One Martini backbone bead per residue (centre of mass of N, CA, C, O) as a GRO file, in nm:
protein
  389
    1UNK     BB    1   1.976 -13.705   0.498
    2UNK     BB    2   2.064 -13.409   0.687
    3UNK     BB    3   1.977 -13.364   1.035
    4UNK     BB    4   1.917 -13.094   1.244
    5UNK     BB    5   1.898 -13.071   1.612
    6UNK     BB    6   1.781 -12.868   1.857
    7UNK     BB    7   1.903 -12.949   2.214
    8UNK     BB    8   2.037 -12.763   2.428
    9UNK     BB    9   1.863 -12.859   2.720
   10UNK     BB   10   1.856 -13.187   2.752
   11UNK     BB   11   2.110 -13.206   2.974
   12UNK     BB   12   1.964 -13.091   3.189
   13UNK     BB   13   1.842 -13.172   3.491
   14UNK     BB   14   1.609 -12.942   3.482
   15UNK     BB   15   1.344 -13.005   3.310
   16UNK     BB   16   1.123 -12.889   3.067
   17UNK     BB   17   0.886 -12.891   2.837
   18UNK     BB   18   1.067 -12.838   2.579
   19UNK     BB   19   1.281 -13.050   2.649
   20UNK     BB   20   1.090 -13.299   2.639
   21UNK     BB   21   1.004 -13.272   2.347
   22UNK     BB   22   1.285 -13.300   2.220
   23UNK     BB   23   1.353 -13.575   2.346
   24UNK     BB   24   1.110 -13.737   2.229
   25UNK     BB   25   1.171 -13.687   1.936
   26UNK     BB   26   1.446 -13.828   1.926
   27UNK     BB   27   1.370 -14.107   2.038
   28UNK     BB   28   1.149 -14.164   1.809
   29UNK     BB   29   1.334 -14.133   1.563
   30UNK     BB   30   1.515 -14.375   1.641
   31UNK     BB   31   1.284 -14.584   1.588
   32UNK     BB   32   1.186 -14.493   1.273
   33UNK     BB   33   1.499 -14.394   1.180
   34UNK     BB   34   1.771 -14.556   0.978
   35UNK     BB   35   1.848 -14.359   0.727
   36UNK     BB   36   1.898 -14.097   0.834
   37UNK     BB   37   2.095 -13.818   0.933
   38UNK     BB   38   2.190 -13.713   1.270
   39UNK     BB   39   2.223 -13.390   1.451
   40UNK     BB   40   2.274 -13.324   1.796
   41UNK     BB   41   2.244 -13.011   1.952
   42UNK     BB   42   2.427 -12.944   2.252
   43UNK     BB   43   2.468 -12.870   2.588
   44UNK     BB   44   2.668 -12.916   2.829
   45UNK     BB   45   2.584 -13.163   3.088
   46UNK     BB   46   2.487 -13.390   3.341
   47UNK     BB   47   2.233 -13.514   3.152
   48UNK     BB   48   2.392 -13.724   2.922
   49UNK     BB   49   2.195 -14.006   2.944
   50UNK     BB   50   1.914 -13.965   2.780
   51UNK     BB   51   2.100 -14.016   2.527
   52UNK     BB   52   2.212 -14.210   2.241
   53UNK     BB   53   2.408 -14.315   2.016
   54UNK     BB   54   2.387 -14.405   1.679
   55UNK     BB   55   2.449 -14.477   1.357
   56UNK     BB   56   2.248 -14.198   1.281
   57UNK     BB   57   2.323 -14.061   1.572
   58UNK     BB   58   2.470 -13.749   1.656
   59UNK     BB   59   2.640 -13.596   1.924
   60UNK     BB   60   2.670 -13.234   1.975
   61UNK     BB   61   2.883 -13.052   2.171
   62UNK     BB   62   2.829 -12.703   2.263
   63UNK     BB   63   3.034 -12.424   2.327
   64UNK     BB   64   2.842 -12.096   2.339
   65UNK     BB   65   2.737 -11.995   2.587
   66UNK     BB   66   2.482 -11.829   2.597
   67UNK     BB   67   2.194 -11.866   2.439
   68UNK     BB   68   2.228 -11.652   2.207
   69UNK     BB   69   2.519 -11.740   2.113
   70UNK     BB   70   2.460 -12.035   2.067
   71UNK     BB   71   2.234 -11.989   1.852
   72UNK     BB   72   2.370 -11.755   1.658
   73UNK     BB   73   2.664 -11.911   1.631
   74UNK     BB   74   2.720 -12.214   1.701
   75UNK     BB   75   2.487 -12.360   1.554
   76UNK     BB   76   2.521 -12.272   1.248
   77UNK     BB   77   2.817 -12.361   1.231
   78UNK     BB   78   2.768 -12.665   1.287
   79UNK     BB   79   2.556 -12.724   1.067
   80UNK     BB   80   2.754 -12.660   0.837
   81UNK     BB   81   2.985 -12.855   0.905
   82UNK     BB   82   2.770 -13.116   0.880
   83UNK     BB   83   2.574 -13.072   0.629
   84UNK     BB   84   2.292 -12.969   0.663
   85UNK     BB   85   1.970 -12.970   0.508
   86UNK     BB   86   1.843 -12.922   0.798
   87UNK     BB   87   1.691 -12.720   1.072
   88UNK     BB   88   1.570 -12.806   1.398
   89UNK     BB   89   1.391 -12.591   1.606
   90UNK     BB   90   1.246 -12.644   1.948
   91UNK     BB   91   1.244 -12.325   2.117
   92UNK     BB   92   1.109 -12.062   1.935
   93UNK     BB   93   1.399 -12.035   1.814
   94UNK     BB   94   1.655 -11.894   1.582
   95UNK     BB   95   1.877 -11.837   1.350
   96UNK     BB   96   1.953 -11.582   1.137
   97UNK     BB   97   2.248 -11.685   1.007
   98UNK     BB   98   2.126 -11.895   0.757
   99UNK     BB   99   2.091 -12.128   0.472
  100UNK     BB  100   1.941 -12.327   0.625
  101UNK     BB  101   1.669 -12.490   0.648
  102UNK     BB  102   1.383 -12.414   0.856
  103UNK     BB  103   1.250 -12.555   1.157
  104UNK     BB  104   0.997 -12.429   1.385
  105UNK     BB  105   0.909 -12.440   1.719
  106UNK     BB  106   0.607 -12.275   1.826
  107UNK     BB  107   0.461 -12.311   2.115
  108UNK     BB  108   0.431 -11.990   2.156
  109UNK     BB  109   0.300 -11.622   2.202
  110UNK     BB  110   0.274 -11.499   2.489
  111UNK     BB  111   0.519 -11.287   2.488
  112UNK     BB  112   0.363 -11.107   2.257
  113UNK     BB  113   0.147 -11.036   2.456
  114UNK     BB  114   0.075 -10.749   2.616
  115UNK     BB  115  -0.079 -10.845   2.869
  116UNK     BB  116   0.133 -11.051   2.959
  117UNK     BB  117   0.383 -10.862   2.962
  118UNK     BB  118   0.280 -10.686   3.192
  119UNK     BB  119   0.273 -10.906   3.407
  120UNK     BB  120   0.570 -10.997   3.383
  121UNK     BB  121   0.708 -10.734   3.488
  122UNK     BB  122   0.591 -10.782   3.797
  123UNK     BB  123   0.625 -11.133   3.857
  124UNK     BB  124   0.875 -11.228   3.730
  125UNK     BB  125   1.162 -11.346   3.667
  126UNK     BB  126   1.457 -11.256   3.534
  127UNK     BB  127   1.481 -11.497   3.343
  128UNK     BB  128   1.200 -11.470   3.215
  129UNK     BB  129   1.231 -11.184   3.108
  130UNK     BB  130   1.472 -11.229   2.923
  131UNK     BB  131   1.357 -11.459   2.752
  132UNK     BB  132   1.109 -11.291   2.646
  133UNK     BB  133   1.263 -11.063   2.514
  134UNK     BB  134   1.420 -11.232   2.315
  135UNK     BB  135   1.171 -11.356   2.174
  136UNK     BB  136   1.034 -11.089   2.094
  137UNK     BB  137   1.272 -11.019   1.893
  138UNK     BB  138   1.305 -11.295   1.723
  139UNK     BB  139   1.035 -11.429   1.614
  140UNK     BB  140   0.954 -11.255   1.366
  141UNK     BB  141   1.208 -11.353   1.204
  142UNK     BB  142   1.161 -11.658   1.220
  143UNK     BB  143   0.892 -11.670   1.070
  144UNK     BB  144   1.009 -11.564   0.800
  145UNK     BB  145   1.258 -11.773   0.765
  146UNK     BB  146   1.098 -12.017   0.783
  147UNK     BB  147   0.970 -12.287   0.617
  148UNK     BB  148   0.856 -12.396   0.903
  149UNK     BB  149   0.581 -12.359   1.134
  150UNK     BB  150   0.536 -12.520   1.451
  151UNK     BB  151   0.273 -12.616   1.653
  152UNK     BB  152   0.054 -12.766   1.930
  153UNK     BB  153  -0.217 -12.620   1.825
  154UNK     BB  154  -0.494 -12.477   1.689
  155UNK     BB  155  -0.505 -12.235   1.865
  156UNK     BB  156  -0.209 -12.139   1.819
  157UNK     BB  157  -0.225 -12.122   1.517
  158UNK     BB  158  -0.435 -11.893   1.512
  159UNK     BB  159  -0.271 -11.688   1.673
  160UNK     BB  160  -0.029 -11.673   1.479
  161UNK     BB  161  -0.185 -11.600   1.226
  162UNK     BB  162  -0.302 -11.332   1.335
  163UNK     BB  163  -0.042 -11.188   1.438
  164UNK     BB  164   0.130 -11.242   1.142
  165UNK     BB  165  -0.048 -11.280   0.886
  166UNK     BB  166  -0.103 -11.628   0.811
  167UNK     BB  167  -0.382 -11.735   0.691
  168UNK     BB  168  -0.244 -11.842   0.386
  169UNK     BB  169   0.006 -11.994   0.502
  170UNK     BB  170   0.189 -12.293   0.450
  171UNK     BB  171   0.409 -12.270   0.692
  172UNK     BB  172   0.170 -12.341   0.887
  173UNK     BB  173   0.145 -12.567   1.176
  174UNK     BB  174   0.014 -12.869   1.352
  175UNK     BB  175   0.156 -13.061   1.635
  176UNK     BB  176   0.113 -13.278   1.863
  177UNK     BB  177   0.172 -13.378   2.149
  178UNK     BB  178   0.256 -13.601   2.407
  179UNK     BB  179   0.272 -13.906   2.611
  180UNK     BB  180   0.432 -14.089   2.820
  181UNK     BB  181   0.438 -14.432   2.897
  182UNK     BB  182   0.501 -14.396   3.218
  183UNK     BB  183   0.212 -14.280   3.223
  184UNK     BB  184   0.057 -14.450   3.488
  185UNK     BB  185  -0.085 -14.630   3.702
  186UNK     BB  186   0.007 -14.660   4.049
  187UNK     BB  187   0.016 -14.966   4.277
  188UNK     BB  188   0.283 -15.009   4.390
  189UNK     BB  189   0.374 -15.010   4.716
  190UNK     BB  190   0.682 -14.956   4.701
  191UNK     BB  191   0.670 -14.709   4.513
  192UNK     BB  192   0.485 -14.536   4.685
  193UNK     BB  193   0.664 -14.532   4.937
  194UNK     BB  194   0.917 -14.409   4.811
  195UNK     BB  195   0.786 -14.139   4.711
  196UNK     BB  196   0.665 -14.043   4.978
  197UNK     BB  197   0.938 -14.025   5.128
  198UNK     BB  198   1.100 -13.846   4.930
  199UNK     BB  199   0.843 -13.606   4.926
  200UNK     BB  200   0.651 -13.590   5.169
  201UNK     BB  201   0.373 -13.726   5.142
  202UNK     BB  202   0.052 -13.730   5.188
  203UNK     BB  203  -0.246 -13.895   5.201
  204UNK     BB  204  -0.403 -13.618   5.120
  205UNK     BB  205  -0.423 -13.470   4.783
  206UNK     BB  206  -0.340 -13.205   4.583
  207UNK     BB  207  -0.223 -13.119   4.249
  208UNK     BB  208   0.041 -12.866   4.162
  209UNK     BB  209   0.225 -12.704   3.881
  210UNK     BB  210   0.360 -12.453   4.000
  211UNK     BB  211   0.480 -12.117   3.924
  212UNK     BB  212   0.604 -11.788   3.852
  213UNK     BB  213   0.432 -11.796   3.619
  214UNK     BB  214   0.144 -11.624   3.560
  215UNK     BB  215  -0.014 -11.844   3.385
  216UNK     BB  216  -0.049 -12.062   3.629
  217UNK     BB  217  -0.226 -11.946   3.870
  218UNK     BB  218  -0.133 -11.962   4.174
  219UNK     BB  219  -0.309 -11.762   4.329
  220UNK     BB  220  -0.583 -11.890   4.250
  221UNK     BB  221  -0.529 -12.169   4.377
  222UNK     BB  222  -0.481 -12.076   4.668
  223UNK     BB  223  -0.758 -11.948   4.704
  224UNK     BB  224  -0.923 -12.204   4.645
  225UNK     BB  225  -0.801 -12.382   4.868
  226UNK     BB  226  -0.870 -12.205   5.106
  227UNK     BB  227  -1.181 -12.217   5.058
  228UNK     BB  228  -1.212 -12.521   5.074
  229UNK     BB  229  -1.127 -12.551   5.374
  230UNK     BB  230  -1.354 -12.354   5.483
  231UNK     BB  231  -1.606 -12.530   5.341
  232UNK     BB  232  -1.469 -12.775   5.482
  233UNK     BB  233  -1.338 -13.083   5.654
  234UNK     BB  234  -1.074 -13.101   5.523
  235UNK     BB  235  -0.725 -13.266   5.509
  236UNK     BB  236  -0.600 -13.150   5.275
  237UNK     BB  237  -0.336 -13.107   5.060
  238UNK     BB  238  -0.086 -12.914   4.881
  239UNK     BB  239   0.100 -13.011   4.603
  240UNK     BB  240   0.421 -12.888   4.521
  241UNK     BB  241   0.697 -12.805   4.375
  242UNK     BB  242   0.952 -12.592   4.266
  243UNK     BB  243   0.906 -12.360   4.510
  244UNK     BB  244   0.938 -12.056   4.644
  245UNK     BB  245   0.891 -11.967   4.969
  246UNK     BB  246   0.887 -11.659   4.956
  247UNK     BB  247   0.682 -11.634   4.725
  248UNK     BB  248   0.457 -11.791   4.861
  249UNK     BB  249   0.417 -11.603   5.110
  250UNK     BB  250   0.330 -11.358   4.945
  251UNK     BB  251   0.068 -11.484   4.834
  252UNK     BB  252  -0.064 -11.549   5.111
  253UNK     BB  253  -0.088 -11.253   5.193
  254UNK     BB  254  -0.263 -11.161   4.948
  255UNK     BB  255  -0.500 -11.384   5.048
  256UNK     BB  256  -0.518 -11.383   5.366
  257UNK     BB  257  -0.333 -11.684   5.424
  258UNK     BB  258  -0.049 -11.762   5.579
  259UNK     BB  259  -0.133 -12.048   5.719
  260UNK     BB  260  -0.142 -12.229   5.458
  261UNK     BB  261   0.151 -12.342   5.466
  262UNK     BB  262   0.063 -12.598   5.645
  263UNK     BB  263  -0.097 -12.722   5.365
  264UNK     BB  264   0.190 -12.729   5.219
  265UNK     BB  265   0.380 -12.915   4.976
  266UNK     BB  266   0.730 -12.903   4.905
  267UNK     BB  267   0.932 -13.107   4.698
  268UNK     BB  268   1.076 -13.002   4.478
  269UNK     BB  269   1.246 -13.157   4.259
  270UNK     BB  270   1.117 -13.383   4.007
  271UNK     BB  271   1.146 -13.670   3.876
  272UNK     BB  272   0.987 -13.783   3.604
  273UNK     BB  273   0.961 -14.092   3.707
  274UNK     BB  274   0.792 -13.992   3.976
  275UNK     BB  275   0.520 -13.866   3.882
  276UNK     BB  276   0.310 -14.100   3.859
  277UNK     BB  277   0.289 -14.146   4.172
  278UNK     BB  278   0.182 -13.862   4.235
  279UNK     BB  279  -0.065 -13.862   4.062
  280UNK     BB  280  -0.201 -14.136   4.160
  281UNK     BB  281  -0.240 -14.015   4.475
  282UNK     BB  282  -0.423 -13.806   4.384
  283UNK     BB  283  -0.749 -13.656   4.367
  284UNK     BB  284  -0.649 -13.383   4.218
  285UNK     BB  285  -0.576 -13.205   3.923
  286UNK     BB  286  -0.433 -12.881   3.879
  287UNK     BB  287  -0.508 -12.676   3.557
  288UNK     BB  288  -0.580 -12.333   3.582
  289UNK     BB  289  -0.482 -12.169   3.352
  290UNK     BB  290  -0.466 -11.873   3.165
  291UNK     BB  291  -0.234 -11.994   2.957
  292UNK     BB  292  -0.213 -12.227   2.677
  293UNK     BB  293  -0.090 -12.432   2.406
  294UNK     BB  294  -0.152 -12.713   2.571
  295UNK     BB  295  -0.085 -12.958   2.827
  296UNK     BB  296   0.079 -13.216   2.937
  297UNK     BB  297   0.004 -13.259   3.243
  298UNK     BB  298  -0.290 -13.330   3.188
  299UNK     BB  299  -0.225 -13.602   3.041
  300UNK     BB  300  -0.065 -13.732   3.265
  301UNK     BB  301  -0.296 -13.746   3.468
  302UNK     BB  302  -0.494 -13.905   3.290
  303UNK     BB  303  -0.300 -14.155   3.259
  304UNK     BB  304  -0.335 -14.188   3.595
  305UNK     BB  305  -0.646 -14.167   3.667
  306UNK     BB  306  -0.710 -13.845   3.699
  307UNK     BB  307  -0.875 -13.582   3.789
  308UNK     BB  308  -0.945 -13.269   3.611
  309UNK     BB  309  -0.868 -12.921   3.638
  310UNK     BB  310  -0.957 -12.672   3.398
  311UNK     BB  311  -0.976 -12.448   3.134
  312UNK     BB  312  -1.164 -12.214   2.909
  313UNK     BB  313  -0.887 -12.151   2.779
  314UNK     BB  314  -0.749 -12.173   2.499
  315UNK     BB  315  -0.627 -12.510   2.463
  316UNK     BB  316  -0.773 -12.683   2.689
  317UNK     BB  317  -1.037 -12.781   2.554
  318UNK     BB  318  -0.899 -12.924   2.317
  319UNK     BB  319  -0.722 -13.129   2.482
  320UNK     BB  320  -0.938 -13.242   2.687
  321UNK     BB  321  -1.212 -13.320   2.534
  322UNK     BB  322  -1.431 -13.343   2.784
  323UNK     BB  323  -1.228 -13.479   3.037
  324UNK     BB  324  -1.286 -13.220   3.216
  325UNK     BB  325  -1.303 -12.976   3.453
  326UNK     BB  326  -1.444 -12.664   3.382
  327UNK     BB  327  -1.300 -12.330   3.419
  328UNK     BB  328  -1.263 -12.009   3.538
  329UNK     BB  329  -0.947 -11.890   3.619
  330UNK     BB  330  -1.047 -11.590   3.723
  331UNK     BB  331  -1.231 -11.783   3.924
  332UNK     BB  332  -1.174 -11.935   4.220
  333UNK     BB  333  -1.461 -12.041   4.289
  334UNK     BB  334  -1.470 -12.254   4.058
  335UNK     BB  335  -1.246 -12.427   4.171
  336UNK     BB  336  -1.372 -12.490   4.440
  337UNK     BB  337  -1.634 -12.620   4.323
  338UNK     BB  338  -1.486 -12.844   4.174
  339UNK     BB  339  -1.372 -12.985   4.421
  340UNK     BB  340  -1.643 -13.040   4.558
  341UNK     BB  341  -1.778 -13.204   4.333
  342UNK     BB  342  -1.564 -13.431   4.309
  343UNK     BB  343  -1.556 -13.515   4.622
  344UNK     BB  344  -1.893 -13.555   4.643
  345UNK     BB  345  -1.880 -13.723   4.351
  346UNK     BB  346  -1.803 -14.032   4.262
  347UNK     BB  347  -1.919 -14.064   3.977
  348UNK     BB  348  -1.783 -13.813   3.859
  349UNK     BB  349  -1.491 -13.887   3.925
  350UNK     BB  350  -1.488 -14.154   3.758
  351UNK     BB  351  -1.564 -14.026   3.488
  352UNK     BB  352  -1.320 -13.842   3.456
  353UNK     BB  353  -1.105 -14.061   3.473
  354UNK     BB  354  -1.199 -14.225   3.227
  355UNK     BB  355  -1.197 -14.002   3.011
  356UNK     BB  356  -0.901 -13.923   3.048
  357UNK     BB  357  -0.770 -14.192   2.976
  358UNK     BB  358  -0.886 -14.200   2.686
  359UNK     BB  359  -0.776 -13.928   2.587
  360UNK     BB  360  -0.463 -13.980   2.625
  361UNK     BB  361  -0.445 -14.205   2.391
  362UNK     BB  362  -0.441 -13.976   2.150
  363UNK     BB  363  -0.136 -13.930   2.253
  364UNK     BB  364   0.185 -13.933   2.066
  365UNK     BB  365   0.523 -13.933   2.013
  366UNK     BB  366   0.537 -14.114   1.766
  367UNK     BB  367   0.342 -13.948   1.590
  368UNK     BB  368   0.504 -13.690   1.600
  369UNK     BB  369   0.760 -13.804   1.461
  370UNK     BB  370   0.621 -13.885   1.197
  371UNK     BB  371   0.536 -13.597   1.116
  372UNK     BB  372   0.826 -13.481   1.102
  373UNK     BB  373   0.943 -13.672   0.892
  374UNK     BB  374   0.754 -13.583   0.666
  375UNK     BB  375   0.853 -13.289   0.673
  376UNK     BB  376   1.145 -13.333   0.601
  377UNK     BB  377   1.089 -13.467   0.325
  378UNK     BB  378   0.936 -13.232   0.199
  379UNK     BB  379   1.150 -13.007   0.222
  380UNK     BB  380   1.377 -13.157   0.077
  381UNK     BB  381   1.226 -13.190  -0.191
  382UNK     BB  382   1.175 -12.890  -0.245
  383UNK     BB  383   1.476 -12.805  -0.235
  384UNK     BB  384   1.578 -12.988  -0.465
  385UNK     BB  385   1.402 -12.866  -0.688
  386UNK     BB  386   1.509 -12.576  -0.657
  387UNK     BB  387   1.817 -12.645  -0.713
  388UNK     BB  388   1.746 -12.773  -1.015
  389UNK     BB  389   1.649 -12.500  -1.170
   0.00000   0.00000   0.00000
């Protein structure tokens, strides 16, 4: 069987969630499958050392212009050229015009939801707006065209089923994401010192992976952190990653605490392999998103033995499995009280850390890859039977 995998953005230096899922899928398929032939279609970029070709995995770099033309023209043309029996598209969208059977990972349909799209128009970046408009136009057609649509949680599966009227459609399934093995507690003093110096980390801090996407609830977290400092004598800082300083100051003005900027550490972009040391040294990981389809960072923090605050909405109760402190993300006061309860109750803090560590062990990229390999074989078998009729 010849399997094509779309991994357009896995070579870019600053990878995001979907890029990491595609990369882990490929890496783990290389471990478990030496029989089938794979063609990994990527866009050339500087991070081209993340995967290597093997005897049955060939990397195809495609220059196809911007995302839409790369996906709609270059990708199906290349998949046909290499004789792919199926094409696995990993990032919510897929090409319209191809006769090759499609498997599409639909990570979420947040951009299809009118309430979210209204928020997006007012506060997201131009890049985010364009990307979501493109997906909003493409995804309904992709759902119809794909042989199988896979999402990342049962919550999101139900949302997709309801939205597209697929309640009894066999084409829809859910396969959980995993957590990478390098996410584990870091105690090595040299490694801790190196990461602290590299990212200017303080001695005591809470960690938040906020960005300008409205669903991440950055404004709510800032309000909760501001109130936490006012209600306690804490000298904790809030560590955030690659966030724009101008946008951050706008939010601080909106919550009437512009001086809070002095208590916030912006690290810039963090290399994925440095994240375990950052997680391991924080006192609480904050993940009170308004809407998520899965929540890999939550599992990463749990794997590093860190207590997590997350939301009672969407997929987060499902993924956290009772191993996190649950809050209403629309109420910053609940986030504040969660921080107070965790920091003032050592037994509770240790209990959350232990439960989280055990919960994270239930998620594996290797198991995800095995599930997809079974799916490839099933679809290929079905297609072969159809062709022989």
